[in-house]
Phi, psi and omega in degrees: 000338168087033113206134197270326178232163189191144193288144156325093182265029194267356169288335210279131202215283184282122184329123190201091186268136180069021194262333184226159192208072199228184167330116159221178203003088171303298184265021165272329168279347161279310152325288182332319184287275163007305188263341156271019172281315167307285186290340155306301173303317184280001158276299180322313185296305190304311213281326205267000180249358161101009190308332186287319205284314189296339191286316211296298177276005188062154173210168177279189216259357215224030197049109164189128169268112198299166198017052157189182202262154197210138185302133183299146162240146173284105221093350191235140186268196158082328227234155185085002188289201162220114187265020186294351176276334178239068197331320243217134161255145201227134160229128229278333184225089192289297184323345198282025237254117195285110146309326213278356196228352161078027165214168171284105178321063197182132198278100182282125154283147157235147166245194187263335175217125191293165153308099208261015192201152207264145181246131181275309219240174194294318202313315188305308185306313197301330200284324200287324170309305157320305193270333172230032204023040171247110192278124188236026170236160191317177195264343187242039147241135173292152162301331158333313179269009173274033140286324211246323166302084171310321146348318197268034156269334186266334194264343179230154240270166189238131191250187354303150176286161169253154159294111173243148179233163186286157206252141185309105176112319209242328158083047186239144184283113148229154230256148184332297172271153178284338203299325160329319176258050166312313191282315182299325143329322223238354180254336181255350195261080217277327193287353147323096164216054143165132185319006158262323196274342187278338179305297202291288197345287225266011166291267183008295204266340159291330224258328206233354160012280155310298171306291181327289195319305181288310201282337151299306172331304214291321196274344204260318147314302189297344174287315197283304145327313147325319165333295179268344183276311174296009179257355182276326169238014160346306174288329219258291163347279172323309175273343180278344172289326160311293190285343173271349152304292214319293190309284180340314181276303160299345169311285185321296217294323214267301218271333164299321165297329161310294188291330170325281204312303184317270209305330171293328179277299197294324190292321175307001195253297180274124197255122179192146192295325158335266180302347160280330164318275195320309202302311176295315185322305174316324180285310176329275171352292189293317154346264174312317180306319167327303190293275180339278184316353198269306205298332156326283150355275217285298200295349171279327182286356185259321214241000178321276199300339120336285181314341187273351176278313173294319167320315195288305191252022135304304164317318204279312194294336154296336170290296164334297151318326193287298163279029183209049206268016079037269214314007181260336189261009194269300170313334199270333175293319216265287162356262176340291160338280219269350143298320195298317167310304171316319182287318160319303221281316180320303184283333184297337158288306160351286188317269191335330170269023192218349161317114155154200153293139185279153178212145178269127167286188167287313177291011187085351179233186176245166181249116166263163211217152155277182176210168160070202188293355187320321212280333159301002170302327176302347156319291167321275227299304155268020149285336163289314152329288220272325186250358157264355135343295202288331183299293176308341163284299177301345167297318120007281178264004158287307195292336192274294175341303198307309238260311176305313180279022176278340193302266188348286190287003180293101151308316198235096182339315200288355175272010197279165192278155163321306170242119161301317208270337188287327162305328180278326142337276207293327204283334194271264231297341177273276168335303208263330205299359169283315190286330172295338193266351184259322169293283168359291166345297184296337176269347172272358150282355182262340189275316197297337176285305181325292205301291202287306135324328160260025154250348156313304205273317158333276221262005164270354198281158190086341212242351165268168190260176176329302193301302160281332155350284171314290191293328169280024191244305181296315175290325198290318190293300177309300166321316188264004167272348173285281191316325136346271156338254169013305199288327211252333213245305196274356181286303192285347159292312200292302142044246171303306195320281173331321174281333192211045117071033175278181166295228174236330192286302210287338169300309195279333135344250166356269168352292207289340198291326249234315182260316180314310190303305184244060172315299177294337186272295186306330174291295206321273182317329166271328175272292187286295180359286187289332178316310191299297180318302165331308197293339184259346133302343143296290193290347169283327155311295186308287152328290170337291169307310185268354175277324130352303171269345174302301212254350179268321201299337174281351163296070197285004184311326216210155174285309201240084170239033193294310181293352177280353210262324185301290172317338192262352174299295213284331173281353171276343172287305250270275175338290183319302173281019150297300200296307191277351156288325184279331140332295189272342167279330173286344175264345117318340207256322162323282181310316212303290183285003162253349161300315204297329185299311221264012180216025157209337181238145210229338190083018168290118146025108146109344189222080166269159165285137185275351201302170182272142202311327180309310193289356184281328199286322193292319193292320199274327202276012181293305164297344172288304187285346165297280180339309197255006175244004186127118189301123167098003194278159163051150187306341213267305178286345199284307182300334176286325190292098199302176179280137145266126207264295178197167209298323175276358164274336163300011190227035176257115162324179140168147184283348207285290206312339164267323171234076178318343198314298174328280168322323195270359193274319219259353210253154154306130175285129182249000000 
């Protein structure tokens, strides 16, 4: 863990950034272990129950696991055989497929070889059994007898059999063409309504392969290029999205007052209840639109000096990617990460469904089923899911959070650590990995409720009434607005950690007191920000979409090219918001530490500011405007106004508190 004891850190109050480094929630990282030890057991347990050997080789309808010799069950025929010849599971009605329980309806064999050419007739089966001695009927019929045996409409397979091949790794016959499974197609895909459009579809996307690659290539440039583009025009951005609401709302409010008047001259000529109706309507409309635009008005003008902050650390935050330039690779790391967890978690499911006891179904054949708590294991497992995701994410934003404030609190760039982000890497696995496992923790108590209400709401729809509708709708709406919070609260816990290496309740202490403090600036930064940021995911889509339909429309293969068009949006959203989410936690982590600057530090002998010259720019031209609406006036001056830590460091003289000039002549160029 790279230390073993760590002082009480619930005294610990003042900000001493990057200065101590020690242990936090500790048993919270031992639960953490702990519980993947549990999800360690229940893989062991599926695998150690023979659940691998059956996922991998597959069995038959009668439990007997192909290609290899297998134990009689009791009550059941058909069971105990010895299958070392037959390798490969066959199902006489591949096609037969129950949506609402997600398998196949159809009495599975197993044999040596799948059918490699579609067979019509019984006669086709019995000779490909002859010829390639693989019997693709129940086991206590000879090939002789399927032409002649009145059994064999129920016991061999119903044809024509399709051409099938075995599926790689897993050792299931499956048939060549897709179209059979048209109809299960067709419940989950609903615009789909008949196996000629899923045919051209999914040609559209073999077919255009290449294009699909490049224009995912295409998008993944274009997140990086937005990058860099919002930190050079970042100011010019911001206001012109700024003056087009405004104008935009003043647009709206003048065309509504318009049509009042117009419609008001005319009712007067016609007097009818119809046109005094509209005629109010109108007023309303304009009315309100009036209020809205006042209202507009006054938070843009109240939030000027914010937007002008965000401009500001949108500028910080592009300096930042310039000396962190890692930080583009973070999503791709995190990603990578978290399939690799997914696939684990899949097959270990997969294994859980194949768990148990052979238990004889209604038909006669078998199931295997857990009994006891056992049967509960999947519970665990997706509680497991869920909070080690939210673990790996946060891990995420430990590392970015660590590597931006060593950035921040860095006075002389050029002193930055080699790798910053392999540094922010070592202080969480030595240090941190408890406070990432209690935050997590905490959205998976907010998910898992969330998550069990919108299965609820699943398995009631149609059959509840209005009343309950509404309310599981409203707590699912609640949840995700908590969890939200949460999410948000706890990125700026991870934060705090990084800077003075506290725990996780007193970092998110501190965190809220800290945003509560700069009330106004986090809405300014969550609304233009996110606003801006939205807009550059949209425009990457958008691009993305329309270079996409120019190179697909030269495309004469196919008729149907909407699903290559759909997948190349949704992998450009996909991109973008990695990229552009890894943007906006660094220009939080950015507010976080320049509040923290301007309320302990003052720019005085001994309390200087770590902050970036831009942001020195923002602070001076802030004091100006102090100065001239008053000195210590407005919410602006309340945020600005550093901590006096004690009487004898307020009273070390300096021109810096009054005048930056001096500072900004004197700060390093970064």
């Amino acid at each position: 863990m790279g230390c073993c004891s760590s002082a009480a850190q619930s005294s610990k109050r003042e900000w001493k950034p990057l200065e101590d480094h020690s242990c936090t929630d500790v048993p919270w990282l031992l639960l953490f272990i702990l519980f993947c030890v549990g999800m360690g057991f229940i893989c062991g347990f599926s695998i150690a129950t023979g659940a691998a050997a059956r996922l991998l080789s597959g069995y038959d309808s009668y439990g007997n696991i192909c290609g290899q010799k297998n134990v009689k069950v009791e009550g059941i025929v058909n069971s105990g055989l010895d299958l070392t010849q037959k390798k490969y599971v066959f199902f006489l009605d591949p096609c037969n497929i129950d949506i609402v329980h997600q398998k196949i309806k159809s009495l599975a064999l197993c044999v040596s070889a799948c059918p490699r050419k579609e067979l019509k007739t019984l006669a086709d089966v019995q000779k490909f059994a002859e010829t390639n001695g693989s019997t693709l009927c129940s086991y206590e019929l000879q090939p002789s007898e399927y032409t002649t045996d009145p059994r064999a409409a129920k016991l061999c397979p119903k044809y024509p059999v399709p051409e099938s091949a075995p599926i790689p790794f897993f050792h299931r016959c499956a048939p060549v063409n897709i179209s059979c499974y048209a109809k299960f197609a067709e419940a989950l895909i609903t615009f789909v309504s008949d196996s000629s459009v899923l045919h051209r579809l999914i040609s559209g996307v073999m077919t255009s392969k290449e294009i699909i690659m490049g224009l995912c290539l295409l998008s993944l440039v274009l997140s990086m290029i937005l990058m860099v583009i919002i930190r050079y025009i970042s100011r010019v951005l911001v206001w012109i999205l700024t003056i087009i609401v405004v104008l935009g709302s003043l647009g709206g409010t003048g065309v509504l007052w318009w049509l009042y008047a117009k419609q008001r001259i005319s009712a007067s000529a016609v007097e009818s209840q119809i046109a005094k109706e509209n005629l109010q309507a109108l007023l309303i409309y304009a009315i309100s639109a009036t209020v809205f635009t006042v209202i507009l008005f006054l938070i843009m003008l109240i939030m000027r000096k914010r937007v002008a902050l965000t401009i500001a650390l949108f500028h910080v935050a592009g300096k930042v990617f310039i000396h962190l330039p890692l930080l583009v690779f973070q999503p791709f790391w995190t990603f990578f990460v978290l399939i690799l967890f997914w696939t684990y978690w899949i097959t270990v499911l997969l294994f859980l469904g194949t768990t148990g006891n052979p238990v004889p179904n209604e038909e006669g054949f078998v199931e295997f089923r857990m009994v006891g708590p056992l049967k509960y294991m999947w519970w665990y497992h997706v509680v497991g899911l869920i909070w080690i995701s939210e673990f790996i994410l946060a891990c995420q934003q430990m590392t970015v959070a660590g590597a931006v404030v060593t950035y921040y609190f860095t006075r002389e760039k050029r002193n930055l650590p080699f790798t910053p982000i392999l540094a922010s890497v070592n202080r969480l696995v030595c240090y941190h990995l408890g406070t990432v496992a209690k935050g997590s923790f905490i959205i998976t108590l907010v998910k898992i409720p969330r998550m069990i209400l919108m299965y609820i709401h699943t398995q009631l729809k149609g059959k509840e009434n209005a009343c309950a509708r509404c309310m599981l709708k409203a707590c699912i709406c609640c949840l995700w607005c908590l969890e939200k919070c949460l999410t948000y609260l706890n990125q700026n816990a991870y934060t705090a950690t990084a800077i003075n290496s506290t725990n996780f309740c007193t970092s998110a202490k501190d965190a809220f007191v800290i945003l509560v403090e700069n009330a106004l600036r986090v809405a300014a930064i969550n609304t233009v920000g996110d606003f801006m940021l939205f807009l550059g995911k949209v425009l990457i889509v958008c691009s993305t979409g329309l270079a996409g339909i120019m190179l697909l429309n030269y495309q004469r293969d196919y008729t149907v090219w909407v699903l290559p068009l759909i997948i190349v949006c949704l992998f450009a959203f996909l991109v973008a918001h990695c990229f552009l989410s890894i943007y906006e936690m660094v220009v939080d982590v950015l507010f976080l530490c320049f509040a923290i600057d301007t309320k302990y530090n003052d720019g005085s002998p001994g309390r200087e500011f770590y902050m970036d010259k831009v942001l020195m720019e923002f602070v001076e031209n802030s004091r100006k405007s102090m100065k001239e609406a008053g000195r210590g006036g407005g919410a602006e001056g309340r945020e600005l106004k550093p901590m006096q830590r004690s009487a004898k460091r307020s009273s070390v003289s300096s021109p810096c508190p009054t005048d930056l000039s001096t500072c900004l002549l004197t700060f390093p160029r970064q």
